[in-house]
Structure formats: C-alpha cells, structure tokens
Short mmCIF file of C-alpha atoms in Angstrom, two decimals:
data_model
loop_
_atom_site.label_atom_id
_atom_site.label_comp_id
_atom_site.label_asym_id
_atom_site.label_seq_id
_atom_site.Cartn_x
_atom_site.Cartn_y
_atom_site.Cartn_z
CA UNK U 1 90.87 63.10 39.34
CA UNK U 2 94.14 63.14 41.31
CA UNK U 3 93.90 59.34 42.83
CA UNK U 4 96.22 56.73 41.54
CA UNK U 5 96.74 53.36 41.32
CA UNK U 6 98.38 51.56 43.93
CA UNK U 7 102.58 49.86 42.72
CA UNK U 8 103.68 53.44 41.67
CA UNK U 9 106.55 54.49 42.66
CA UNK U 10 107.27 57.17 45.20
CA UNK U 11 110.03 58.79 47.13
CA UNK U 12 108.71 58.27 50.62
CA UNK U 13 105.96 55.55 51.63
CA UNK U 14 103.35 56.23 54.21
CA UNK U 15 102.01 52.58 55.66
CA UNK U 16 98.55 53.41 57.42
CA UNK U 17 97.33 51.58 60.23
CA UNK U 18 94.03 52.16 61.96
CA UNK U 19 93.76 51.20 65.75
CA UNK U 20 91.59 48.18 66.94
CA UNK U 21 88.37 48.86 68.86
CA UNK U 22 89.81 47.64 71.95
CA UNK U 23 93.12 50.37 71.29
CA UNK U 24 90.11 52.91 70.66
CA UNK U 25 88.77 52.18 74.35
CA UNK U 26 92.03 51.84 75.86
CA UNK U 27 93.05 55.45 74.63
CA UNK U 28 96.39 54.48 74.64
CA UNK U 29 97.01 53.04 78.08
CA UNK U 30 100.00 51.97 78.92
CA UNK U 31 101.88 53.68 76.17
CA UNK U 32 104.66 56.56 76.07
CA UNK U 33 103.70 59.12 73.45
CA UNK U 34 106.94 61.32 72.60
CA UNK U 35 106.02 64.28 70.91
CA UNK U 36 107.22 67.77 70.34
CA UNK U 37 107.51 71.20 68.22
CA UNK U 38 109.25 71.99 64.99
CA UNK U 39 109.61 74.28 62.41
CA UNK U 40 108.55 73.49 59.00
CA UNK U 41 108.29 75.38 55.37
CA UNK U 42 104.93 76.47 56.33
CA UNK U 43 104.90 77.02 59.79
CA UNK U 44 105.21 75.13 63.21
CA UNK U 45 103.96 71.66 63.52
CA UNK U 46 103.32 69.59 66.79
CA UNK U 47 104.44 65.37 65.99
CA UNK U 48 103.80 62.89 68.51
CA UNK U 49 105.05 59.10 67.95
CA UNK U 50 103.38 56.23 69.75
CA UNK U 51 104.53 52.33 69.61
CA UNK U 52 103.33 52.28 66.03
CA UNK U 53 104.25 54.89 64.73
CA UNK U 54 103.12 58.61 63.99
CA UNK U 55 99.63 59.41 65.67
CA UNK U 56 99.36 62.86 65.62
CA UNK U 57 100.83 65.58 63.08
CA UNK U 58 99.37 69.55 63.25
CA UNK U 59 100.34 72.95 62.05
CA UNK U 60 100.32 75.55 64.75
CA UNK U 61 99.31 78.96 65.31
CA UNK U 62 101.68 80.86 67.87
CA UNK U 63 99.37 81.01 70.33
CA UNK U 64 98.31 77.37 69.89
CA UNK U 65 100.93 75.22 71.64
CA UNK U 66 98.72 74.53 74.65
CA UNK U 67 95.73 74.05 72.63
CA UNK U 68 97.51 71.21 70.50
CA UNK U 69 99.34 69.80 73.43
CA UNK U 70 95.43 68.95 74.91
CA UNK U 71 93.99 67.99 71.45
CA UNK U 72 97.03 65.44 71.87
CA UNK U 73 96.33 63.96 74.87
CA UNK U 74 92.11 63.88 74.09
CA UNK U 75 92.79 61.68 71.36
CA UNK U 76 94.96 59.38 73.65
CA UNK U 77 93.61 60.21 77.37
CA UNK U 78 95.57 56.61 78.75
CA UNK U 79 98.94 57.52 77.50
CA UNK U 80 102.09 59.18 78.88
CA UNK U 81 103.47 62.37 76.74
CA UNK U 82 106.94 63.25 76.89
CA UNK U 83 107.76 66.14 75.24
CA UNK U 84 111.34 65.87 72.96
CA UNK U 85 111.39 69.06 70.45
CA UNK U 86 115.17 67.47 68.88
CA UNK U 87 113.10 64.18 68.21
CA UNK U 88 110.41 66.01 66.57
CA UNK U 89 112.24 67.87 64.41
CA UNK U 90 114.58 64.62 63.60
CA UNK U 91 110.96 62.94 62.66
CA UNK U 92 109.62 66.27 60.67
CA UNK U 93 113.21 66.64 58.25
CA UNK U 94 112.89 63.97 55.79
CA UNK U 95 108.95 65.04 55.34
CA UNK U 96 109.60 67.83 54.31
CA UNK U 97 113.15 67.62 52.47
CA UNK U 98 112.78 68.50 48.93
CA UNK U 99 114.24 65.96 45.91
CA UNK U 100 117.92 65.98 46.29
CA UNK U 101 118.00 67.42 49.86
CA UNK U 102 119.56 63.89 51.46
CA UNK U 103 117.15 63.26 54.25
CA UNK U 104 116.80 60.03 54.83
CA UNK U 105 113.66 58.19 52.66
CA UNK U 106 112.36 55.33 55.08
CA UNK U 107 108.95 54.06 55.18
CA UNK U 108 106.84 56.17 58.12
CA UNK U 109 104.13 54.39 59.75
CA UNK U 110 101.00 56.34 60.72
CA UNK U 111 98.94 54.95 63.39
CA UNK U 112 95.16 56.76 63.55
CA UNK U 113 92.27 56.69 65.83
CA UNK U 114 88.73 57.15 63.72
CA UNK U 115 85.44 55.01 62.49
CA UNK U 116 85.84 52.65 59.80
CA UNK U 117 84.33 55.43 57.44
CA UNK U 118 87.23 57.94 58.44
CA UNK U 119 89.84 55.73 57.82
CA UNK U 120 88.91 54.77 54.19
CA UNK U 121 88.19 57.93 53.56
CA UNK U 122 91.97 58.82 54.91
CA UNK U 123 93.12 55.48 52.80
CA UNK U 124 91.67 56.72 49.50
CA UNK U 125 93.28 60.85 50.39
CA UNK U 126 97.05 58.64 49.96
CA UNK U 127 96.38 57.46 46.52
CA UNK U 128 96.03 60.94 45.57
CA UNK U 129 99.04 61.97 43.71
CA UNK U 130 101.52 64.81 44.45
CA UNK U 131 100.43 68.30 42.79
CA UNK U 132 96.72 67.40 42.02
CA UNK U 133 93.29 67.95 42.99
CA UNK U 134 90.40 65.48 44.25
CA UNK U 135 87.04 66.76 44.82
CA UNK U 136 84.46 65.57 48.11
CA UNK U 137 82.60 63.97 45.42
CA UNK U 138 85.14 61.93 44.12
CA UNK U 139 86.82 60.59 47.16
CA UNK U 140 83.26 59.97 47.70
CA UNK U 141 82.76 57.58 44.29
CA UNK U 142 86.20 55.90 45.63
CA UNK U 143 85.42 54.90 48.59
CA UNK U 144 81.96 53.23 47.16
CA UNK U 145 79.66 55.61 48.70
CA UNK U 146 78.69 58.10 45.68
CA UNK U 147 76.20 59.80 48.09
CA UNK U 148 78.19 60.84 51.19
CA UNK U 149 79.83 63.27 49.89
CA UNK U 150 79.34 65.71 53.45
CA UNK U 151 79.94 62.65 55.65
CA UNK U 152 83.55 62.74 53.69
CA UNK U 153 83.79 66.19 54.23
CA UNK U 154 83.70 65.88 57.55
CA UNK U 155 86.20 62.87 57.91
CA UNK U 156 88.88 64.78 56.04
CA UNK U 157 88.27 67.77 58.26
CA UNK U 158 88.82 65.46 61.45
CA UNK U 159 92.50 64.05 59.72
CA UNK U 160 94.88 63.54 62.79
CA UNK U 161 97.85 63.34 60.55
CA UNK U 162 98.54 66.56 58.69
CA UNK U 163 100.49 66.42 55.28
CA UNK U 164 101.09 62.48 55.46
CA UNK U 165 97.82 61.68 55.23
CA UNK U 166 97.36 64.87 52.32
CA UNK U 167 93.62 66.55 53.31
CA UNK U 168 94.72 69.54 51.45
CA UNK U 169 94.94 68.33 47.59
CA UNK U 170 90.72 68.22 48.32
CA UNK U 171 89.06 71.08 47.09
CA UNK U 172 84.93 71.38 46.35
CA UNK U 173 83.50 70.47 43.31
CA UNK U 174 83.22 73.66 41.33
CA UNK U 175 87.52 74.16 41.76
CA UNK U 176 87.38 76.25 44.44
CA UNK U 177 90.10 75.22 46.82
CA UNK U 178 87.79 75.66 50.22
CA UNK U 179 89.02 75.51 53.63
CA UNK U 180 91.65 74.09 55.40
CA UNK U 181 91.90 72.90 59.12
CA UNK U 182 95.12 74.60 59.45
CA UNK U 183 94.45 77.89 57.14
CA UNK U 184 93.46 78.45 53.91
CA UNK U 185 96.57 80.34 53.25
CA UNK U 186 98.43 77.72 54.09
CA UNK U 187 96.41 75.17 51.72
CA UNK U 188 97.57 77.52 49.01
CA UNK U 189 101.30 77.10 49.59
CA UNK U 190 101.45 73.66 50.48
CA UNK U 191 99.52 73.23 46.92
CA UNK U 192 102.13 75.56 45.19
CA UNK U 193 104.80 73.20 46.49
CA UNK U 194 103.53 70.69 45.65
CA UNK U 195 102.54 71.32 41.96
CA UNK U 196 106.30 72.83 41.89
CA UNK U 197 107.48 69.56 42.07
CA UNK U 198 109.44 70.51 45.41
CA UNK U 199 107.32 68.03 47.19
CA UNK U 200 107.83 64.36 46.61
CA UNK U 201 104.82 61.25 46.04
CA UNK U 202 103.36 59.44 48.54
CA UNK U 203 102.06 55.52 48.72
CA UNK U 204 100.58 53.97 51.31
CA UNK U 205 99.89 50.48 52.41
CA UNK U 206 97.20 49.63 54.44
CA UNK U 207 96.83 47.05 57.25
#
C-alpha cells in the first residue's frame, strides 16, 4: 500500500479543509474567487483561490477553457470570479517545481466542497506517498468502510483539487492503472514523475 503515517516529513504541506454545511448552501456568497490559466509539465491547468485557500485545481483540454470556467462557478454559484492568469501561474510554480528548483515551499491550504464521505476519502488520497500506488479497495479499508469500495471510486473521480489532493497514484485492484478524470495519458506521466523522484511528498493536516 502507498499510504503513510502521518509526522513524515515532506517538502510541501497540503492543510485540507472541508467547508461547513452552511458554506455548502451559501455557495460561496459573498466571496471573490480569483482564478486563472497556466501552463504546467503536463498540460494547462485552471486554479481558483477563495478566502481559504485553493478550491478548485483542473487540467485542461484546449478546447476546455469555457467548460472549466462554468464547472468553476457550479461549484461556487454565490461567488464573484476574477480572472488573474499572472496569479495563477504565481500559485501553480512552486507545485510543480522539482527538488532544487527554488520555488518557494509554504504550506497551501485547500478548501473543498463534498459529503463527509468525499472528504475522508480525499483525507486518506494525502497520506499516500509520492511514487506509489493505492488501490479502491484499500483507500476503502482506510477510511473504515472495507465494503465501499465503488462509493470511493466515485469520490476520487469527483476530486476538485487536481494533483494536491493526488487521485492519480489510485489504480484498480488487479495493477491496472484505470482512468483518469483528466486523461489516462496524463495519469501515466504524472506517475512517471513521480516515481522519478522529480516530484516532491505531500502531508496534509486536516481541520
């Protein structure tokens, strides 16, 4: 199994924080959403940062800036987005600097919408460790529920937060590496990067 024990220590820390039922209904209202485009080792990715932190994080296909730009704003209808592509790309850097590179290291804060069941099974994906492989089934057996093995299929296919919160180390049982949200093909060469030790480890702490 690829999941660790929490008090290692890693390069950059993710601290997860799931939003309140009463931030659920709101949808954001009231907030200022800055998001924008950047490009990345495996493609362009769309980053928008609320109050507390990052709430959304996707790869996308050329033709899928609109697209993205919506799934954005359906996940928090009351907010206002501001688009701010230098941000982004100021946000995206130290993710995806490699050891050595000098980005900066600082904790990031991820701030997610889902049901209680999504978000542990998101909280049990950052204890997996950088370069290895966790099956359905065992995230599963982590998060206490040894029989819901398609109900955490499903929450890691509906991850808001791309990379950060790492959906692609998950693979099926028998070791084939599956599908991906945002390409198989991509999947593959996030997984080579990873296992090429170009691609640093991740804690998280949850609140």
């Amino acid at each position: 199994s690829g999941l660790s024990g929490p008090g290692r220590l890693h390069d950059l820390c993710v601290n997860l924080e799931a939003a309140s039922p009463g931030e659920l209904k709101s949808g954001g209202e009231g907030w200022s959403i800055a998001y924008g485009f950047a490009d990345t080792p495996f493609g362009t990715c769309l980053v928008g940062v609320g109050p507390r932190g990052i709430c959304h994080l996707a790869f996308v296909a050329p033709s899928g800036t609109p697209t993205e730009t919506a799934a954005l704003q359906e996940n928090w209808p009351g907010a206002d987005l501001r688009r701010d592509d230098e941000a982004a790309s100021r946000i995206l850097a130290p993710i995806f600097d490699p050891p050595g590179g000098g980005g900066s290291k600082r904790p990031l804060n991820a701030f997610v919408r889902g049901t209680e069941f999504q978000v542990r099974v998101w909280r049990a994906l950052l204890q997996t460790q950088s370069g290895t492989l966790v099956s359905y089934g065992q995230l599963a057996v982590a998060i206490g529920q040894p029989t819901a093995t398609r109900a955490v299929g499903t929450s890691v296919g509906r991850n808001p937060v791309a990379l950060l919160i790492p959906c692609h180390r998950v693979i099926r049982s028998t070791g084939v590496i599956g599908n991906y949200r945002w390409g198989h093909v991509r999947k593959r060469a996030i997984l080579a990067w990873e296992s090429g030790g170009l691609f640093t480890e991740r804690s998280t702490t949850a609140t």
